[in-house]
Coordinates of C-alpha atoms in Angstrom, one line a residue:
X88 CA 0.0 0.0 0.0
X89 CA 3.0 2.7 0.7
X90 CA 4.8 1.7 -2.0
X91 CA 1.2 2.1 -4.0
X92 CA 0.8 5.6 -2.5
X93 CA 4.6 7.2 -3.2
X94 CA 4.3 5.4 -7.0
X95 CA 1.3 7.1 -7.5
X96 CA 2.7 10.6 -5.6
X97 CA 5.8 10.6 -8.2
X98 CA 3.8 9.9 -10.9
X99 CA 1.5 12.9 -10.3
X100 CA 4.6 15.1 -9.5
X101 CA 6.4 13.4 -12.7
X102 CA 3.1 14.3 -15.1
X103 CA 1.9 17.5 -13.7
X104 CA 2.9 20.8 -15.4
X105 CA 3.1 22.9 -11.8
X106 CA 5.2 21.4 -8.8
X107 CA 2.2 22.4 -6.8
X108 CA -0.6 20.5 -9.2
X109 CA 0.9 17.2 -7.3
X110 CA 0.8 18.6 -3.7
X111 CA -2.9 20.1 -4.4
X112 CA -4.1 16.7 -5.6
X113 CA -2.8 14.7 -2.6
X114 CA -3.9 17.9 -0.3
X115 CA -7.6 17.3 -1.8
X116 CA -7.3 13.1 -1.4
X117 CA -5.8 13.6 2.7
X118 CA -8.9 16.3 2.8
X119 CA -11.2 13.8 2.3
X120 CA -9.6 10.8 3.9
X121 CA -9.1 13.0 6.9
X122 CA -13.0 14.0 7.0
X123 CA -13.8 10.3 7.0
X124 CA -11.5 9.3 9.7
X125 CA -13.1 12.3 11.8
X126 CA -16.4 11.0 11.0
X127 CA -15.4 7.6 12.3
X128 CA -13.4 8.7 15.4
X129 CA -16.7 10.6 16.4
X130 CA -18.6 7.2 16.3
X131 CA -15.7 5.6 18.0
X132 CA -15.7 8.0 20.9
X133 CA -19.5 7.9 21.4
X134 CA -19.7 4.0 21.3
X135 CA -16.8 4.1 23.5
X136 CA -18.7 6.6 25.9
X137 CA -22.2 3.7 25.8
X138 CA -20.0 1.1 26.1
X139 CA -18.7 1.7 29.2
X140 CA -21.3 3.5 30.6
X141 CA -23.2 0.0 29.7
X142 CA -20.7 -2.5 31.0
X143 CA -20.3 -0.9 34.4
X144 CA -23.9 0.0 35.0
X145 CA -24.8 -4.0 34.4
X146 CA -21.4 -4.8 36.9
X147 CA -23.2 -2.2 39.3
X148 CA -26.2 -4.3 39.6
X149 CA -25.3 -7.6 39.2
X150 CA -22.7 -6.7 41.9
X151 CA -23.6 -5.9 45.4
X152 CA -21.0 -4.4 46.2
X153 CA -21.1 -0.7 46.2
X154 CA -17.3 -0.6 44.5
X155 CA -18.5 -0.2 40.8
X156 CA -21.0 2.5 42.0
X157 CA -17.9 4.5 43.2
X158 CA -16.3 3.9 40.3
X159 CA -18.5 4.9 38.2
X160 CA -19.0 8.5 40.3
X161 CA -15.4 8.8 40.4
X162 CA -14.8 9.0 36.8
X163 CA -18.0 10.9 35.9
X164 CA -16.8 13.6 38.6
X165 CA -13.6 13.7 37.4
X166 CA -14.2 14.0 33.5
X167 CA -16.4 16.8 34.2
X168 CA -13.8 18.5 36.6
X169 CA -11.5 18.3 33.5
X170 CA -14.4 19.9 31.0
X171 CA -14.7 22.5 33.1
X172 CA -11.2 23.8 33.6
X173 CA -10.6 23.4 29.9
X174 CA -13.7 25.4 29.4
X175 CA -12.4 27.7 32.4
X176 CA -8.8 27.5 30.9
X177 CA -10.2 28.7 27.2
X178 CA -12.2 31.7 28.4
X179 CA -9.0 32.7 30.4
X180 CA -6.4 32.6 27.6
X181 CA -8.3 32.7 24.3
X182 CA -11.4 34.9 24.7
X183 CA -10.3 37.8 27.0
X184 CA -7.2 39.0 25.3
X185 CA -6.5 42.9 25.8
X186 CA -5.6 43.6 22.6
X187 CA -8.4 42.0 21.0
X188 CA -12.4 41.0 21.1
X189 CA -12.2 37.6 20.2
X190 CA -15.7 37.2 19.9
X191 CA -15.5 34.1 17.5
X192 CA -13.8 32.4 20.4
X193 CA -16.7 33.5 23.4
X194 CA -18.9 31.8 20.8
X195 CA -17.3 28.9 20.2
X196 CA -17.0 28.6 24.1
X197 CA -20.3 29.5 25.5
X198 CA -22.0 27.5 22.4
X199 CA -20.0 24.5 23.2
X200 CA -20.7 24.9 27.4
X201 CA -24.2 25.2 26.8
X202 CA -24.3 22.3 23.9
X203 CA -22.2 20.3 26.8
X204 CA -25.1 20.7 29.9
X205 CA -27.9 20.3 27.2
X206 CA -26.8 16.9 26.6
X207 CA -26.2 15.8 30.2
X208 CA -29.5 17.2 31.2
X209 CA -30.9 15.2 27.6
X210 CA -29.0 12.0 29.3
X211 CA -31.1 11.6 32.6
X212 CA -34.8 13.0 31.4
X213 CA -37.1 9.8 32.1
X214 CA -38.5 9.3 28.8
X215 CA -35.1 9.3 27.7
X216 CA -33.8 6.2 30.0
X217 CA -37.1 4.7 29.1
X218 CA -35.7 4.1 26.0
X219 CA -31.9 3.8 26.8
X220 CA -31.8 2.1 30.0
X221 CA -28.1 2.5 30.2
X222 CA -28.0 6.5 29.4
X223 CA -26.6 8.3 32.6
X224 CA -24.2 11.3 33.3
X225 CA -20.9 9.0 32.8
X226 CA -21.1 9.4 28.5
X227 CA -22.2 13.1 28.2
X228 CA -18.9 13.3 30.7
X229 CA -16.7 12.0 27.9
X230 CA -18.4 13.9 25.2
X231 CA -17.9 16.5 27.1
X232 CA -14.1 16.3 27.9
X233 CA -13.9 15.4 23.9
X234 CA -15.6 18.4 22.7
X235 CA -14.0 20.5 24.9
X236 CA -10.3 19.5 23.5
X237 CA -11.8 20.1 19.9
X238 CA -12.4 23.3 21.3
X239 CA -9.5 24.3 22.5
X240 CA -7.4 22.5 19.2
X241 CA -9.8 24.7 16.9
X242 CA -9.2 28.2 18.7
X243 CA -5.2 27.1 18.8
X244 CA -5.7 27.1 15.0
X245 CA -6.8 30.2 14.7
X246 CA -4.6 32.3 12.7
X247 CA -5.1 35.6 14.5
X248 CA -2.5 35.6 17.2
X249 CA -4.3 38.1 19.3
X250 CA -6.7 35.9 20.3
X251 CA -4.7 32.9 19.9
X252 CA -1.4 33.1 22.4
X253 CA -0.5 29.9 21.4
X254 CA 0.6 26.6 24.2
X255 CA 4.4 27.6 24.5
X256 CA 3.0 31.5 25.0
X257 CA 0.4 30.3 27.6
X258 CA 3.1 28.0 29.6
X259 CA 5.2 31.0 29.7
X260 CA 2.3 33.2 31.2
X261 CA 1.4 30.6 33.8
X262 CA 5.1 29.9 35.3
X263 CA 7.3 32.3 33.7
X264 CA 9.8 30.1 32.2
X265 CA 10.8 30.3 28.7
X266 CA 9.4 27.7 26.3
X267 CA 11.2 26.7 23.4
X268 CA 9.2 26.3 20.5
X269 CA 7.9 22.8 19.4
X270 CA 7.6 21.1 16.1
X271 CA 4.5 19.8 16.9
X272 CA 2.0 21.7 19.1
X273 CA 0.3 20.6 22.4
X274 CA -2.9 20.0 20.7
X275 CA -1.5 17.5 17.5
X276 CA 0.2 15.5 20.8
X277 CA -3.0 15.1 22.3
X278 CA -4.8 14.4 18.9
X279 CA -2.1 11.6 18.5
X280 CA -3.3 10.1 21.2
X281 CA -6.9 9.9 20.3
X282 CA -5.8 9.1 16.8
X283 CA -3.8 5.5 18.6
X284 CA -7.0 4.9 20.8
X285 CA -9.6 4.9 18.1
X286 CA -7.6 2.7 15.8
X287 CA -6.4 0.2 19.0
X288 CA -10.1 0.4 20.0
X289 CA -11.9 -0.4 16.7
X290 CA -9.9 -3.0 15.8
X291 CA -10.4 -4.5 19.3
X292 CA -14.2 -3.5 19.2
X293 CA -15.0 -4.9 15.6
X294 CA -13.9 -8.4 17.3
X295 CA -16.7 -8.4 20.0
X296 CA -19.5 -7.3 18.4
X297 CA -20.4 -3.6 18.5
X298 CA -22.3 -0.6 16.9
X299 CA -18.2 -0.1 15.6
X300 CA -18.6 -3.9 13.9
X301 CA -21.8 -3.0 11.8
X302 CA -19.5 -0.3 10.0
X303 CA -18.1 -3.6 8.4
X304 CA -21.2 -4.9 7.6
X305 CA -20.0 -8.5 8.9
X306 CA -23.2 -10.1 9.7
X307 CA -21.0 -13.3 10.9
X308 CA -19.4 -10.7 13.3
X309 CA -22.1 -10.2 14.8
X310 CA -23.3 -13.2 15.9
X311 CA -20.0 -14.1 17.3
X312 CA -19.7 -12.7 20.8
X313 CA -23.3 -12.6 21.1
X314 CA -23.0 -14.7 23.9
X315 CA -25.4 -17.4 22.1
X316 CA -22.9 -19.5 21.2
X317 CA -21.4 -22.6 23.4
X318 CA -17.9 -23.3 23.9
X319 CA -17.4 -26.6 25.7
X320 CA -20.4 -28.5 27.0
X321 CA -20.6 -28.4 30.7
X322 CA -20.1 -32.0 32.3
X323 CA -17.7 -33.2 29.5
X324 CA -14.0 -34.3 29.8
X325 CA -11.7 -32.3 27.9
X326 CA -9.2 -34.2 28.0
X327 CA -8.2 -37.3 25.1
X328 CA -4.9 -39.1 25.0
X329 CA -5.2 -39.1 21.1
X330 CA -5.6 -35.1 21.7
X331 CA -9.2 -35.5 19.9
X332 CA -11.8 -33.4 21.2
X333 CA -14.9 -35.6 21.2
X334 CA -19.0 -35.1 21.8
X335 CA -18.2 -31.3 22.4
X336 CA -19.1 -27.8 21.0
X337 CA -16.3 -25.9 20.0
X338 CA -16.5 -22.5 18.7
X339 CA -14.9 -21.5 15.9
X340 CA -14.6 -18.0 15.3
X341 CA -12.8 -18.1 11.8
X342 CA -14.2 -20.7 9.9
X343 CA -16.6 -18.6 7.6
X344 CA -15.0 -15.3 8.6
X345 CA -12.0 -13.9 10.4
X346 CA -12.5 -12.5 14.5
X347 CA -12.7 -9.1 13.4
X348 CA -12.1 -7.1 10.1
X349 CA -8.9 -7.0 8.3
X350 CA -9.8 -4.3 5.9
X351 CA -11.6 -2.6 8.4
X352 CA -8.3 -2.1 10.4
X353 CA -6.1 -1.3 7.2
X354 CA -8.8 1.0 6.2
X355 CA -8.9 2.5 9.2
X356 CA -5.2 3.2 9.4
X357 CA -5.4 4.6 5.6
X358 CA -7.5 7.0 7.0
X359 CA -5.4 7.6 9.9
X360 CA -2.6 8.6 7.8
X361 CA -4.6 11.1 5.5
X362 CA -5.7 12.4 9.5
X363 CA -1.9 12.5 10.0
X364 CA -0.6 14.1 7.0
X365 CA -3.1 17.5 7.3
X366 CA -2.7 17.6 10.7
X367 CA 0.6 18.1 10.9
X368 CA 0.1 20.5 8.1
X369 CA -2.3 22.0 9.6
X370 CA -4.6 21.7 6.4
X371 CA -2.0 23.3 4.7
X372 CA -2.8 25.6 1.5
X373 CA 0.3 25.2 -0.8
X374 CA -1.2 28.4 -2.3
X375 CA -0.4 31.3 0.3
X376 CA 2.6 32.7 0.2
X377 CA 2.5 32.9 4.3
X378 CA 4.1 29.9 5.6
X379 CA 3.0 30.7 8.9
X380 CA -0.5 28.9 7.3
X381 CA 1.3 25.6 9.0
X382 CA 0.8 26.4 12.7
X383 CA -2.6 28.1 12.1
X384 CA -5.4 28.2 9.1
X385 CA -9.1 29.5 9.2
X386 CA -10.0 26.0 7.6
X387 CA -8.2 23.8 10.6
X388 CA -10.2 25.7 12.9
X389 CA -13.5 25.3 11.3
X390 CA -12.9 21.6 10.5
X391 CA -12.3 20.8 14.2
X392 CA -14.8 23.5 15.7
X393 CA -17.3 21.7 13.4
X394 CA -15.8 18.4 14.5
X395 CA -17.1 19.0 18.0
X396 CA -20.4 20.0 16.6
X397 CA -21.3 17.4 14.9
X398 CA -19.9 14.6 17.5
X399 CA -22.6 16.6 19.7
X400 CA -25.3 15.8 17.1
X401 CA -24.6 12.5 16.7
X402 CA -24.5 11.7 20.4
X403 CA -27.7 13.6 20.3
X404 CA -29.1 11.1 18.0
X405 CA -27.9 7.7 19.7
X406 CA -30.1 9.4 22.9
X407 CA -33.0 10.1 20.6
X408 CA -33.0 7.1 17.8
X409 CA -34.7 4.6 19.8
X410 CA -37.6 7.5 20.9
X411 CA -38.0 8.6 17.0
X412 CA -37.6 5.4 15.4
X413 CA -39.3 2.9 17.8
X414 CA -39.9 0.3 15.5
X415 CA -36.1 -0.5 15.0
X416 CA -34.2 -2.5 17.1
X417 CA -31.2 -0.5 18.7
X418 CA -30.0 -3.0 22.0

């Protein structure tokens, strides 16, 4: 596949009549590779947010211990202690600047705080729990803490340096100690670290069965790890001295289909490298003269501010899906 990808690159470089034709092709293909990956990581995050939020609240009560209740608390408390100093954190050092207004940043803020306490309130109404037994305060927690880094990635884009002091600036502010400047800012870190989970997780999600597996449209998938199959009967010996398993039910979970998707992974980290390549760009445009475009562009800001927008939709939707659509089947 890479050696696919640079043949194709030199060929394009090789056959255009501009050195930038080649460069503006491949910016256009990671554009849309990027915007399919974000799509994606959005529905990874969310079923990551259910999924948990699902597997301790049926270890809660099939538990009587009150352990996995703590548990639970403590990490709902804690993401939302985070969501709010980012939130506090943002107002502080990109919305009141001296020297500036920065009145697109005060709306991306206060729309995303109240955007943020709409859904938590949306997650506990009764006729919403009605329908998603599982829905509590622990997933609009981690949407939260998500939407809130999205946030703060798309003001750090933001070209206008007024409003936009920028991580090494901010460090040097808050302890007084000069910063040398990075490579790579604080923000592409982080989203490097989302970037590993998603792909770790939906690989390792698409083999047990998930909202993540129907992306693969593996219907096989889907029945393994449904917990309706039998691995060994109860009561029978194991053991053979010709090694022979006899009168038992073994499962085999690759003999129509593999465990989980290979294409799905490989497509995945495809994706993941068209998410790489603009974002260390900075969705780059080869066209302006200003190469200053690298560490801050009005289109990475509005790709990740509308990012956090539409992963609030969507986890809008999973909440209202089984209410609208009741005649679908969403367990």
């Amino acid at each position: 596949m890479v050696g696919c990808s640079i043949n194709v690159y030199c060929e394009t470089l090789l056959l255009s009549s501009s050195p930038y034709v080649g460069i503006i092709v491949w910016r256009i293909f990671g554009m849309v590779g990027s915007f399919c990956f974000i799509l994606i990581q959005l529905i990874l995050i969310i079923d990551f947010a259910h999924s948990w939020s699902e597997s301790w609240k049926a270890k809660m009560d099939d538990s009587e211990s009150k352990g996995w209740f703590c548990a639970l608390m403590t990490s709902t408390i804690f993401l939302y202690m985070v969501a709010i100093t980012g939130i506090v954190l943002c107002f502080v050092f990109y919305a009141i600047q001296p020297a500036a207004t920065c009145g697109l940043h005060k709306f991306f803020i206060s729309f995303n705080l109240v955007a943020c306490v709409g859904i938590t309130v949306l997650s506990v109404l009764p006729f919403i729990q009605e329908y998603v037994p599982h829905s509590g305060i622990l997933q609009p927690s981690v949407i939260s803490v998500y939407t809130v880094y999205l946030l703060w990635s798309a003001m750090s884009s933001n070209p206008d340096d007024k409003c936009n002091p920028g991580l090494e600036q901010i460090l040097k502010l808050s302890n007084g100690t000069d910063v040398s400047p990075l490579g790579i800012s604080g923000e592409d870190w982080v989203g490097m670290v989302v970037l590993l989970f998603c792909v770790i997780y939906a690989s390792i999600r698409t083999a047990s069965t998930s909202n993540v597996g129907k992306l693969t449209g593996n219907n096989d998938m889907a029945d393994y790890g449904s917990g309706e199959k039998v691995l060994i009967d109860e009561g029978k010996d194991s053991s053979s001295p010709s090694g022979d398993v006899e009168d038992q039910k073994v499962w085999d979970d690759e003999e129509d289909s593999v465990s989980y998707s290979y294409s799905f992974f490989h497509f995945m980290l495809a994706l993941a490298s068209c998410y790489i390549m603009m974002t260390l760009t900075n969705w780059f445009d080869p066209n302006l003269e200003d190469k200053e475009s690298l560490l801050a562009g009005v289109g990475a800001m509005w790709v990740k501010i509308i990012s956090s927008w539409v992963c609030l939709g969507l986890f809008v939707w999973t909440l209202l899906a089984p209410l609208i659509l009741k005649e679908r089947d969403f367990s």
